[in-house]
Amino acid sequence: MPSPKWTFASRFRRNAFGWRSSLPIQRLKEAVSEIRSVARTDPAFAADGAVLLLEKLSPALEHVDSSSGALGSAVNRTIEALVPLIASADVTPAARQRWLERLFEALQDDQMAYIESLGEHWGALCVTPALASDWADRLLPLVTHVLEAEGFNYFVGAVPCLSSLYAAGRFEEIVELVRRDRLSSWWYRRWAVDALVCLGRRGDALRLAEASRGLNAPESAIARTCEKILLESGMTDEAYERYAIAANRAGTYLATFRAIIKKYPAKTPETILSDLVGSEPGSEGKWFAAAKEAGLFDQAVALSRQSPTDPKTLIRAARDFEIKQSRFAMDCALCALQWMEAGYGYEVSMTDVTDAYDALVAAATASQISKAAVDDCVRRLIRHADSLVGRALHTRLEADRR
């Protein structure tokens, strides 16, 4: 196979990047696009390029500051994009074996653990059960020794071995191998859980997953696994009651609500919202956006009054609904002013205060409520003349009074 001439190759030299992560993230996107473009006409050549990029990643990124997690996420997305390209390429067994040898060497040289997740895809990269079984046999003796040894030991081939056993259909061996792990690591146990499911032993799989909870255990990952087992067993209600919230927590409260709504269509939005609110006492206001999206306007207002709610979120809602749900918009604008008056909100400015006031007046006009009545309500809301809200609205309110 000819040596590829890739644009990305010169960009991913050893120590090519400084400490900033923005440039390497951009270069990763460009490299994946370049490989995908070639894959349309020459899949095998593109797959070889994908292997080359994965070989170059860790040495090139060694000095980049990855503390924010953005670079690690970008690398993981890159791996997720490249693995199918490598696996789907139509090449000889000898060529695929050479790719695997190169990738395994890259894993062993991965000092910063950037491409560690590649091991989870080892069975897919092997493509055939026979090749996966060969790799499992090759790695199994050392993996067994490491898992049984005293103290903390680590071998980069452990997950590739488990992935290979799984791809080869050697499920009983996975269960037995993981049983030898003295540290009971979830990242090994999850393979045993999946193997037990394949063996038709769903109850044992669920019990093993539950038994993996503990200090430093990934609660959300375990919950997702347990939830999946119950859902696939048709036990939707039990899956919801036991795992829905923990398994579907996302980056925002709204995203969490959306994830559960999508996964449990038989549950009403009211039920899901109520359960979510009850799961975090004192954070009622943070579910405001979820209630608003579900069209539960009365509940949204009630939540925004119970605990601090982001004023800017409330202001946007007031503007968006000032005509079609004017009463709701008025309540949102008033709540925004109240929370800003109480000192809540991130980087709140006088502009935010006047935006809330303008949205309140517009919604009141749509509801045929006089501006004088609105201004009286706002004056009662202001506790201190020198507060942010007081200073921002003083001139406007006094001008209207005259």
mmCIF file of C-alpha atoms in Angstrom:
data_model
loop_
_atom_site.group_PDB
_atom_site.id
_atom_site.type_symbol
_atom_site.label_atom_id
_atom_site.label_comp_id
_atom_site.label_asym_id
_atom_site.label_seq_id
_atom_site.Cartn_x
_atom_site.Cartn_y
_atom_site.Cartn_z
ATOM 1 C CA MET A 1 0.000 0.000 0.000
ATOM 2 C CA PRO A 2 1.538 3.388 -0.976
ATOM 3 C CA SER A 3 2.523 5.835 1.703
ATOM 4 C CA PRO A 4 -0.239 8.429 1.960
ATOM 5 C CA LYS A 5 0.512 12.086 1.317
ATOM 6 C CA TRP A 6 -1.796 13.799 3.701
ATOM 7 C CA THR A 7 -2.059 17.494 4.511
ATOM 8 C CA PHE A 8 -2.627 16.674 8.169
ATOM 9 C CA ALA A 9 0.574 14.617 8.435
ATOM 10 C CA SER A 10 2.900 17.616 8.669
ATOM 11 C CA ARG A 11 0.559 19.403 11.079
ATOM 12 C CA PHE A 12 0.604 16.551 13.597
ATOM 13 C CA ARG A 13 4.343 16.361 14.172
ATOM 14 C CA ARG A 14 5.635 15.460 17.625
ATOM 15 C CA ASN A 15 5.148 18.430 19.966
ATOM 16 C CA ALA A 16 3.648 20.399 17.078
ATOM 17 C CA PHE A 17 1.263 22.329 19.316
ATOM 18 C CA GLY A 18 1.772 24.668 22.242
ATOM 19 C CA TRP A 19 -0.386 24.747 25.335
ATOM 20 C CA ARG A 20 -3.505 26.274 23.755
ATOM 21 C CA SER A 21 -6.133 23.721 22.718
ATOM 22 C CA SER A 22 -8.089 25.735 20.127
ATOM 23 C CA LEU A 23 -5.688 25.142 17.225
ATOM 24 C CA PRO A 24 -5.310 21.352 17.661
ATOM 25 C CA ILE A 25 -9.093 21.001 17.967
ATOM 26 C CA GLN A 26 -9.477 22.833 14.659
ATOM 27 C CA ARG A 27 -6.734 20.713 13.072
ATOM 28 C CA LEU A 28 -8.505 17.535 14.201
ATOM 29 C CA LYS A 29 -11.701 18.644 12.474
ATOM 30 C CA GLU A 30 -9.776 19.424 9.303
ATOM 31 C CA ALA A 31 -7.970 16.070 9.376
ATOM 32 C CA VAL A 32 -11.204 14.107 9.768
ATOM 33 C CA SER A 33 -12.772 16.071 6.903
ATOM 34 C CA GLU A 34 -9.740 15.344 4.718
ATOM 35 C CA ILE A 35 -9.895 11.611 5.454
ATOM 36 C CA ARG A 36 -13.657 11.447 4.903
ATOM 37 C CA SER A 37 -13.285 13.219 1.580
ATOM 38 C CA VAL A 38 -10.747 10.646 0.370
ATOM 39 C CA ALA A 39 -12.921 7.785 1.689
ATOM 40 C CA ARG A 40 -15.571 8.566 -0.938
ATOM 41 C CA THR A 41 -13.252 7.401 -3.719
ATOM 42 C CA ASP A 42 -10.590 5.283 -2.004
ATOM 43 C CA PRO A 43 -11.797 3.742 1.293
ATOM 44 C CA ALA A 44 -8.645 1.679 1.862
ATOM 45 C CA PHE A 45 -6.348 4.661 1.344
ATOM 46 C CA ALA A 46 -8.534 6.721 3.707
ATOM 47 C CA ALA A 47 -8.444 3.984 6.342
ATOM 48 C CA ASP A 48 -4.651 3.924 6.186
ATOM 49 C CA GLY A 49 -4.722 7.694 6.661
ATOM 50 C CA ALA A 50 -6.985 7.253 9.675
ATOM 51 C CA VAL A 51 -4.468 4.859 11.218
ATOM 52 C CA LEU A 52 -1.695 7.367 10.530
ATOM 53 C CA LEU A 53 -3.611 10.176 12.237
ATOM 54 C CA LEU A 54 -4.293 8.035 15.304
ATOM 55 C CA GLU A 55 -0.591 7.185 15.483
ATOM 56 C CA LYS A 56 0.332 10.852 15.415
ATOM 57 C CA LEU A 57 -2.235 12.202 17.873
ATOM 58 C CA SER A 58 -0.656 11.608 21.251
ATOM 59 C CA PRO A 59 2.912 12.742 20.364
ATOM 60 C CA ALA A 60 1.562 15.884 18.690
ATOM 61 C CA LEU A 61 -0.725 16.831 21.590
ATOM 62 C CA GLU A 62 1.670 16.031 24.413
ATOM 63 C CA HIS A 63 2.161 19.655 25.563
ATOM 64 C CA VAL A 64 -1.391 20.933 25.034
ATOM 65 C CA ASP A 65 -3.362 22.028 28.101
ATOM 66 C CA SER A 66 -6.307 19.624 28.198
ATOM 67 C CA SER A 67 -7.626 20.606 31.636
ATOM 68 C CA SER A 68 -10.905 21.983 30.255
ATOM 69 C CA GLY A 69 -11.787 18.634 28.699
ATOM 70 C CA ALA A 70 -12.425 20.201 25.289
ATOM 71 C CA LEU A 71 -9.402 18.580 23.668
ATOM 72 C CA GLY A 72 -10.165 15.156 25.129
ATOM 73 C CA SER A 73 -13.719 15.389 23.804
ATOM 74 C CA ALA A 74 -12.421 16.390 20.373
ATOM 75 C CA VAL A 75 -10.044 13.414 20.307
ATOM 76 C CA ASN A 76 -12.852 11.052 21.323
ATOM 77 C CA ARG A 77 -15.051 12.423 18.535
ATOM 78 C CA THR A 78 -12.171 11.877 16.136
ATOM 79 C CA ILE A 79 -11.829 8.254 17.233
ATOM 80 C CA GLU A 80 -15.584 7.710 16.886
ATOM 81 C CA ALA A 81 -15.415 9.083 13.347
ATOM 82 C CA LEU A 82 -12.343 7.130 12.232
ATOM 83 C CA VAL A 83 -13.066 3.662 13.637
ATOM 84 C CA PRO A 84 -15.933 2.934 11.189
ATOM 85 C CA LEU A 85 -13.742 4.057 8.266
ATOM 86 C CA ILE A 86 -10.975 1.666 9.298
ATOM 87 C CA ALA A 87 -13.368 -1.201 10.016
ATOM 88 C CA SER A 88 -15.295 -0.878 6.749
ATOM 89 C CA ALA A 89 -12.266 -0.773 4.448
ATOM 90 C CA ASP A 90 -12.019 -3.801 2.158
ATOM 91 C CA VAL A 91 -8.415 -4.930 2.649
ATOM 92 C CA THR A 92 -6.571 -8.216 3.036
ATOM 93 C CA PRO A 93 -6.290 -9.820 6.487
ATOM 94 C CA ALA A 94 -2.553 -9.116 6.391
ATOM 95 C CA ALA A 95 -3.137 -5.400 5.780
ATOM 96 C CA ARG A 96 -5.674 -5.205 8.603
ATOM 97 C CA GLN A 97 -3.286 -6.995 10.934
ATOM 98 C CA ARG A 98 -0.598 -4.431 10.102
ATOM 99 C CA TRP A 99 -3.020 -1.628 10.964
ATOM 100 C CA LEU A 100 -3.815 -3.260 14.284
ATOM 101 C CA GLU A 101 -0.132 -3.677 15.090
ATOM 102 C CA ARG A 102 0.458 0.010 14.408
ATOM 103 C CA LEU A 103 -2.535 1.052 16.480
ATOM 104 C CA PHE A 104 -1.555 -1.170 19.394
ATOM 105 C CA GLU A 105 1.925 0.322 19.382
ATOM 106 C CA ALA A 106 0.315 3.782 19.416
ATOM 107 C CA LEU A 107 -1.788 2.740 22.416
ATOM 108 C CA GLN A 108 1.306 1.575 24.263
ATOM 109 C CA ASP A 109 3.087 4.873 23.515
ATOM 110 C CA ASP A 110 0.056 6.976 24.517
ATOM 111 C CA GLN A 111 1.640 8.733 27.502
ATOM 112 C CA MET A 112 -1.217 11.223 28.036
ATOM 113 C CA ALA A 113 -3.995 8.652 27.445
ATOM 114 C CA TYR A 114 -5.473 10.647 24.577
ATOM 115 C CA ILE A 115 -6.375 7.608 22.454
ATOM 116 C CA GLU A 116 -7.133 5.253 25.350
ATOM 117 C CA SER A 117 -10.766 4.897 24.251
ATOM 118 C CA LEU A 118 -9.553 3.268 21.031
ATOM 119 C CA GLY A 119 -9.244 0.023 22.994
ATOM 120 C CA GLU A 120 -13.018 -0.125 23.425
ATOM 121 C CA HIS A 121 -13.342 -0.448 19.642
ATOM 122 C CA TRP A 122 -10.720 -3.167 19.235
ATOM 123 C CA GLY A 123 -13.242 -5.875 18.425
ATOM 124 C CA ALA A 124 -14.805 -3.680 15.739
ATOM 125 C CA LEU A 125 -11.368 -2.921 14.294
ATOM 126 C CA CYS A 126 -10.648 -6.650 14.049
ATOM 127 C CA VAL A 127 -13.779 -6.974 11.874
ATOM 128 C CA THR A 128 -13.831 -10.799 11.837
ATOM 129 C CA PRO A 129 -14.432 -13.027 14.889
ATOM 130 C CA ALA A 130 -11.356 -15.050 13.933
ATOM 131 C CA LEU A 131 -9.004 -12.069 14.047
ATOM 132 C CA ALA A 132 -10.642 -10.825 17.246
ATOM 133 C CA SER A 133 -10.105 -14.246 18.802
ATOM 134 C CA ASP A 134 -6.439 -14.195 17.775
ATOM 135 C CA TRP A 135 -5.926 -10.847 19.499
ATOM 136 C CA ALA A 136 -7.763 -12.057 22.598
ATOM 137 C CA ASP A 137 -5.483 -15.102 22.816
ATOM 138 C CA ARG A 138 -2.436 -12.887 22.398
ATOM 139 C CA LEU A 139 -3.433 -10.472 25.177
ATOM 140 C CA LEU A 140 -5.182 -12.824 27.592
ATOM 141 C CA PRO A 141 -2.173 -14.194 29.552
ATOM 142 C CA LEU A 142 -0.802 -10.768 30.486
ATOM 143 C CA VAL A 143 -4.262 -9.332 31.211
ATOM 144 C CA THR A 144 -5.007 -12.236 33.557
ATOM 145 C CA HIS A 145 -1.683 -11.744 35.350
ATOM 146 C CA VAL A 146 -2.284 -8.002 35.787
ATOM 147 C CA LEU A 147 -5.823 -8.416 37.112
ATOM 148 C CA GLU A 148 -4.779 -10.996 39.685
ATOM 149 C CA ALA A 149 -1.596 -9.253 40.865
ATOM 150 C CA GLU A 150 -1.370 -7.545 44.260
ATOM 151 C CA GLY A 151 -1.646 -3.775 44.391
ATOM 152 C CA PHE A 152 -2.632 -1.505 41.551
ATOM 153 C CA ASN A 153 -1.493 -2.675 38.134
ATOM 154 C CA TYR A 154 -2.424 -1.505 34.677
ATOM 155 C CA PHE A 155 -2.006 -2.928 31.203
ATOM 156 C CA VAL A 156 -3.146 -0.940 28.185
ATOM 157 C CA GLY A 157 -4.191 -4.184 26.501
ATOM 158 C CA ALA A 158 -6.871 -5.068 29.065
ATOM 159 C CA VAL A 159 -9.771 -3.294 27.364
ATOM 160 C CA PRO A 160 -8.688 -4.341 23.840
ATOM 161 C CA CYS A 161 -8.602 -7.921 25.144
ATOM 162 C CA LEU A 162 -12.134 -7.676 26.555
ATOM 163 C CA SER A 163 -13.376 -6.014 23.377
ATOM 164 C CA SER A 164 -11.789 -8.771 21.287
ATOM 165 C CA LEU A 165 -13.330 -11.506 23.434
ATOM 166 C CA TYR A 166 -16.714 -9.834 23.041
ATOM 167 C CA ALA A 167 -16.381 -9.552 19.257
ATOM 168 C CA ALA A 168 -15.335 -13.214 19.130
ATOM 169 C CA GLY A 169 -18.441 -14.252 21.079
ATOM 170 C CA ARG A 170 -16.406 -15.638 23.984
ATOM 171 C CA PHE A 171 -18.797 -14.319 26.625
ATOM 172 C CA GLU A 172 -18.183 -16.872 29.371
ATOM 173 C CA GLU A 173 -14.470 -16.094 29.249
ATOM 174 C CA ILE A 174 -15.199 -12.395 29.717
ATOM 175 C CA VAL A 175 -17.229 -13.092 32.855
ATOM 176 C CA GLU A 176 -14.497 -15.329 34.248
ATOM 177 C CA LEU A 177 -11.724 -12.869 33.408
ATOM 178 C CA VAL A 178 -13.482 -9.911 35.011
ATOM 179 C CA ARG A 179 -14.188 -12.002 38.104
ATOM 180 C CA ARG A 180 -10.411 -12.118 38.630
ATOM 181 C CA ASP A 181 -10.149 -8.334 38.867
ATOM 182 C CA ARG A 182 -9.270 -7.582 42.486
ATOM 183 C CA LEU A 183 -10.143 -3.874 42.126
ATOM 184 C CA SER A 184 -13.621 -4.489 40.657
ATOM 185 C CA SER A 185 -13.197 -1.718 38.085
ATOM 186 C CA TRP A 186 -16.424 -0.721 36.360
ATOM 187 C CA TRP A 187 -14.554 -0.172 33.091
ATOM 188 C CA TYR A 188 -13.810 -3.908 33.051
ATOM 189 C CA ARG A 189 -17.062 -5.012 34.674
ATOM 190 C CA ARG A 190 -19.153 -3.307 32.013
ATOM 191 C CA TRP A 191 -17.863 -5.899 29.531
ATOM 192 C CA ALA A 192 -18.963 -8.694 31.855
ATOM 193 C CA VAL A 193 -22.378 -7.046 32.183
ATOM 194 C CA ASP A 194 -22.756 -6.944 28.396
ATOM 195 C CA ALA A 195 -21.535 -10.537 28.145
ATOM 196 C CA LEU A 196 -24.112 -11.712 30.683
ATOM 197 C CA VAL A 197 -26.841 -9.977 28.690
ATOM 198 C CA CYS A 198 -25.677 -11.816 25.551
ATOM 199 C CA LEU A 199 -25.816 -15.075 27.512
ATOM 200 C CA GLY A 200 -29.444 -14.348 28.395
ATOM 201 C CA ARG A 201 -28.623 -13.745 32.058
ATOM 202 C CA ARG A 202 -30.127 -10.275 32.377
ATOM 203 C CA GLY A 203 -30.801 -10.621 36.094
ATOM 204 C CA ASP A 204 -27.165 -11.480 36.779
ATOM 205 C CA ALA A 205 -26.074 -8.603 34.559
ATOM 206 C CA LEU A 206 -28.231 -6.138 36.482
ATOM 207 C CA ARG A 207 -26.960 -7.397 39.838
ATOM 208 C CA LEU A 208 -23.336 -7.144 38.721
ATOM 209 C CA ALA A 209 -23.863 -3.581 37.518
ATOM 210 C CA GLU A 210 -25.574 -2.592 40.767
ATOM 211 C CA ALA A 211 -22.771 -4.184 42.782
ATOM 212 C CA SER A 212 -20.286 -1.950 40.962
ATOM 213 C CA ARG A 213 -21.540 1.201 42.682
ATOM 214 C CA GLY A 214 -19.184 2.783 45.150
ATOM 215 C CA LEU A 215 -16.459 5.345 45.687
ATOM 216 C CA ASN A 216 -15.142 6.724 42.382
ATOM 217 C CA ALA A 217 -17.590 4.566 40.411
ATOM 218 C CA PRO A 218 -19.240 6.391 37.464
ATOM 219 C CA GLU A 219 -22.796 6.611 38.758
ATOM 220 C CA SER A 220 -24.322 7.857 35.510
ATOM 221 C CA ALA A 221 -22.631 5.188 33.365
ATOM 222 C CA ILE A 222 -23.807 2.421 35.684
ATOM 223 C CA ALA A 223 -27.325 3.864 35.740
ATOM 224 C CA ARG A 224 -27.414 4.012 31.922
ATOM 225 C CA THR A 225 -26.364 0.379 31.711
ATOM 226 C CA CYS A 226 -28.992 -0.744 34.225
ATOM 227 C CA GLU A 227 -31.669 1.343 32.548
ATOM 228 C CA LYS A 228 -30.827 -0.187 29.164
ATOM 229 C CA ILE A 229 -31.106 -3.727 30.541
ATOM 230 C CA LEU A 230 -34.552 -3.050 31.990
ATOM 231 C CA LEU A 231 -35.803 -1.234 28.885
ATOM 232 C CA GLU A 232 -34.666 -4.077 26.641
ATOM 233 C CA SER A 233 -36.459 -6.461 28.997
ATOM 234 C CA GLY A 234 -39.699 -4.519 28.557
ATOM 235 C CA MET A 235 -39.643 -3.277 32.165
ATOM 236 C CA THR A 236 -40.188 0.379 31.289
ATOM 237 C CA ASP A 237 -41.850 1.477 34.528
ATOM 238 C CA GLU A 238 -39.113 -0.040 36.684
ATOM 239 C CA ALA A 239 -36.432 1.476 34.457
ATOM 240 C CA TYR A 240 -38.031 4.889 34.873
ATOM 241 C CA GLU A 241 -38.482 4.655 38.625
ATOM 242 C CA ARG A 242 -34.990 3.353 39.346
ATOM 243 C CA TYR A 243 -32.710 4.889 36.760
ATOM 244 C CA ALA A 244 -34.293 7.504 34.478
ATOM 245 C CA ILE A 245 -33.005 10.580 36.281
ATOM 246 C CA ALA A 246 -29.489 9.334 37.068
ATOM 247 C CA ALA A 247 -29.048 7.811 33.612
ATOM 248 C CA ASN A 248 -30.112 10.847 31.625
ATOM 249 C CA ARG A 249 -28.508 13.771 33.400
ATOM 250 C CA ALA A 250 -27.140 16.087 30.742
ATOM 251 C CA GLY A 251 -25.221 19.343 30.603
ATOM 252 C CA THR A 252 -28.314 21.447 31.288
ATOM 253 C CA TYR A 253 -31.578 20.929 33.145
ATOM 254 C CA LEU A 254 -33.503 21.385 29.895
ATOM 255 C CA ALA A 255 -31.372 18.765 28.119
ATOM 256 C CA THR A 256 -32.041 16.312 30.958
ATOM 257 C CA PHE A 257 -35.791 16.882 30.623
ATOM 258 C CA ARG A 258 -35.639 16.413 26.846
ATOM 259 C CA ALA A 259 -33.659 13.183 27.149
ATOM 260 C CA ILE A 260 -36.176 11.615 29.528
ATOM 261 C CA ILE A 261 -39.171 12.831 27.505
ATOM 262 C CA LYS A 262 -37.690 11.203 24.398
ATOM 263 C CA LYS A 263 -36.885 7.919 26.113
ATOM 264 C CA TYR A 264 -40.182 7.560 27.994
ATOM 265 C CA PRO A 265 -42.950 8.775 25.646
ATOM 266 C CA ALA A 266 -45.629 7.052 27.733
ATOM 267 C CA LYS A 267 -44.879 9.354 30.668
ATOM 268 C CA THR A 268 -46.578 12.750 30.649
ATOM 269 C CA PRO A 269 -44.413 15.882 30.708
ATOM 270 C CA GLU A 270 -46.118 16.867 33.964
ATOM 271 C CA THR A 271 -45.072 13.614 35.641
ATOM 272 C CA ILE A 272 -41.492 13.812 34.414
ATOM 273 C CA LEU A 273 -41.161 17.458 35.404
ATOM 274 C CA SER A 274 -42.584 16.788 38.858
ATOM 275 C CA ASP A 275 -40.156 13.921 39.427
ATOM 276 C CA LEU A 276 -37.201 15.994 38.246
ATOM 277 C CA VAL A 277 -38.122 18.898 40.491
ATOM 278 C CA GLY A 278 -38.531 16.544 43.437
ATOM 279 C CA SER A 279 -35.092 15.044 42.810
ATOM 280 C CA GLU A 280 -33.343 18.337 43.612
ATOM 281 C CA PRO A 281 -35.033 20.274 46.425
ATOM 282 C CA GLY A 282 -33.995 23.906 46.385
ATOM 283 C CA SER A 283 -33.336 23.987 42.634
ATOM 284 C CA GLU A 284 -36.909 24.426 41.466
ATOM 285 C CA GLY A 285 -36.168 27.524 39.395
ATOM 286 C CA LYS A 286 -33.606 25.695 37.301
ATOM 287 C CA TRP A 287 -36.406 23.613 35.771
ATOM 288 C CA PHE A 288 -38.207 26.744 34.513
ATOM 289 C CA ALA A 289 -37.018 26.312 30.911
ATOM 290 C CA ALA A 290 -38.153 22.681 30.876
ATOM 291 C CA ALA A 291 -41.629 23.608 32.084
ATOM 292 C CA LYS A 292 -41.837 26.434 29.556
ATOM 293 C CA GLU A 293 -40.825 24.169 26.671
ATOM 294 C CA ALA A 294 -43.509 21.651 27.672
ATOM 295 C CA GLY A 295 -46.122 24.406 27.607
ATOM 296 C CA LEU A 296 -46.665 24.102 31.356
ATOM 297 C CA PHE A 297 -46.779 27.852 31.870
ATOM 298 C CA ASP A 298 -48.406 27.915 35.304
ATOM 299 C CA GLN A 299 -45.872 25.405 36.612
ATOM 300 C CA ALA A 300 -43.045 27.383 35.025
ATOM 301 C CA VAL A 301 -44.077 30.548 36.833
ATOM 302 C CA ALA A 302 -44.510 28.690 40.118
ATOM 303 C CA LEU A 303 -41.028 27.174 39.790
ATOM 304 C CA SER A 304 -39.459 30.537 38.979
ATOM 305 C CA ARG A 305 -40.887 31.942 42.199
ATOM 306 C CA GLN A 306 -39.720 29.091 44.431
ATOM 307 C CA SER A 307 -35.969 29.420 44.020
ATOM 308 C CA PRO A 308 -33.501 31.607 42.102
ATOM 309 C CA THR A 309 -34.031 31.505 38.350
ATOM 310 C CA ASP A 310 -31.662 32.938 35.764
ATOM 311 C CA PRO A 311 -32.996 36.451 35.033
ATOM 312 C CA LYS A 312 -31.788 36.378 31.428
ATOM 313 C CA THR A 313 -33.735 33.163 30.794
ATOM 314 C CA LEU A 314 -36.826 34.805 32.254
ATOM 315 C CA ILE A 315 -36.326 37.927 30.136
ATOM 316 C CA ARG A 316 -36.050 35.873 26.939
ATOM 317 C CA ALA A 317 -39.241 34.034 27.852
ATOM 318 C CA ALA A 318 -41.013 37.340 28.509
ATOM 319 C CA ARG A 319 -40.007 38.690 25.100
ATOM 320 C CA ASP A 320 -40.892 35.461 23.274
ATOM 321 C CA PHE A 321 -44.365 35.195 24.789
ATOM 322 C CA GLU A 322 -45.382 38.848 25.214
ATOM 323 C CA ILE A 323 -48.145 38.469 22.596
ATOM 324 C CA LYS A 324 -49.206 34.807 22.553
ATOM 325 C CA GLN A 325 -49.011 34.297 26.346
ATOM 326 C CA SER A 326 -48.994 37.831 27.685
ATOM 327 C CA ARG A 327 -49.902 36.964 31.284
ATOM 328 C CA PHE A 328 -47.114 34.404 31.403
ATOM 329 C CA ALA A 329 -44.729 36.956 29.871
ATOM 330 C CA MET A 330 -45.653 39.504 32.552
ATOM 331 C CA ASP A 331 -44.968 36.985 35.313
ATOM 332 C CA CYS A 332 -41.594 36.126 33.744
ATOM 333 C CA ALA A 333 -40.551 39.762 33.485
ATOM 334 C CA LEU A 334 -41.615 40.482 37.067
ATOM 335 C CA CYS A 335 -39.734 37.432 38.341
ATOM 336 C CA ALA A 336 -36.650 38.562 36.444
ATOM 337 C CA LEU A 337 -36.823 41.969 38.117
ATOM 338 C CA GLN A 338 -37.409 40.387 41.525
ATOM 339 C CA TRP A 339 -34.388 38.067 41.271
ATOM 340 C CA MET A 340 -32.165 40.862 39.973
ATOM 341 C CA GLU A 341 -33.357 43.078 42.831
ATOM 342 C CA ALA A 342 -32.447 40.252 45.226
ATOM 343 C CA GLY A 343 -28.936 40.104 43.757
ATOM 344 C CA TYR A 344 -29.181 36.970 41.621
ATOM 345 C CA GLY A 345 -27.985 36.500 38.059
ATOM 346 C CA TYR A 346 -24.667 36.127 36.246
ATOM 347 C CA GLU A 347 -23.095 39.389 35.030
ATOM 348 C CA VAL A 348 -26.419 41.205 35.192
ATOM 349 C CA SER A 349 -26.300 44.768 33.881
ATOM 350 C CA MET A 350 -28.600 47.773 33.738
ATOM 351 C CA THR A 351 -29.431 46.761 30.177
ATOM 352 C CA ASP A 352 -30.875 43.490 31.488
ATOM 353 C CA VAL A 353 -33.031 45.461 33.924
ATOM 354 C CA THR A 354 -34.406 47.753 31.231
ATOM 355 C CA ASP A 355 -34.952 44.778 28.907
ATOM 356 C CA ALA A 356 -37.051 43.107 31.610
ATOM 357 C CA TYR A 357 -38.994 46.319 32.176
ATOM 358 C CA ASP A 358 -39.648 46.816 28.445
ATOM 359 C CA ALA A 359 -40.838 43.206 28.113
ATOM 360 C CA LEU A 360 -43.129 43.725 31.104
ATOM 361 C CA VAL A 361 -44.654 46.864 29.600
ATOM 362 C CA ALA A 362 -45.134 45.180 26.202
ATOM 363 C CA ALA A 363 -46.835 42.147 27.750
ATOM 364 C CA ALA A 364 -49.007 44.368 29.942
ATOM 365 C CA THR A 365 -50.079 46.360 26.887
ATOM 366 C CA ALA A 366 -51.041 43.112 25.143
ATOM 367 C CA SER A 367 -53.104 42.235 28.226
ATOM 368 C CA GLN A 368 -54.711 45.694 28.220
ATOM 369 C CA ILE A 369 -53.102 46.652 31.526
ATOM 370 C CA SER A 370 -52.120 50.289 31.864
ATOM 371 C CA LYS A 371 -48.505 51.375 32.088
ATOM 372 C CA ALA A 372 -49.318 53.276 35.254
ATOM 373 C CA ALA A 373 -50.382 50.035 36.938
ATOM 374 C CA VAL A 374 -47.187 48.371 35.754
ATOM 375 C CA ASP A 375 -45.041 51.197 37.128
ATOM 376 C CA ASP A 376 -46.796 51.048 40.497
ATOM 377 C CA CYS A 377 -46.065 47.316 40.657
ATOM 378 C CA VAL A 378 -42.407 47.885 39.781
ATOM 379 C CA ARG A 379 -42.011 50.608 42.411
ATOM 380 C CA ARG A 380 -43.320 48.251 45.088
ATOM 381 C CA LEU A 381 -40.826 45.648 43.923
ATOM 382 C CA ILE A 382 -37.790 47.930 44.367
ATOM 383 C CA ARG A 383 -36.479 47.601 47.916
ATOM 384 C CA HIS A 384 -33.531 49.967 47.715
ATOM 385 C CA ALA A 385 -33.195 53.049 45.539
ATOM 386 C CA ASP A 386 -29.469 52.416 45.130
ATOM 387 C CA SER A 387 -29.887 48.795 44.002
ATOM 388 C CA LEU A 388 -29.151 47.841 40.398
ATOM 389 C CA VAL A 389 -32.848 47.665 39.557
ATOM 390 C CA GLY A 390 -33.566 50.893 41.434
ATOM 391 C CA ARG A 391 -30.812 52.837 39.680
ATOM 392 C CA ALA A 392 -31.649 51.427 36.257
ATOM 393 C CA LEU A 393 -35.348 52.269 36.426
ATOM 394 C CA HIS A 394 -35.337 55.439 38.563
ATOM 395 C CA THR A 395 -35.048 57.893 35.680
ATOM 396 C CA ARG A 396 -37.650 56.156 33.541
ATOM 397 C CA LEU A 397 -40.180 55.764 36.331
ATOM 398 C CA GLU A 398 -39.808 59.369 37.477
ATOM 399 C CA ALA A 399 -40.141 60.663 33.928
ATOM 400 C CA ASP A 400 -43.354 58.682 33.474
ATOM 401 C CA ARG A 401 -44.716 59.977 36.780
ATOM 402 C CA ARG A 402 -44.257 63.571 35.636
#
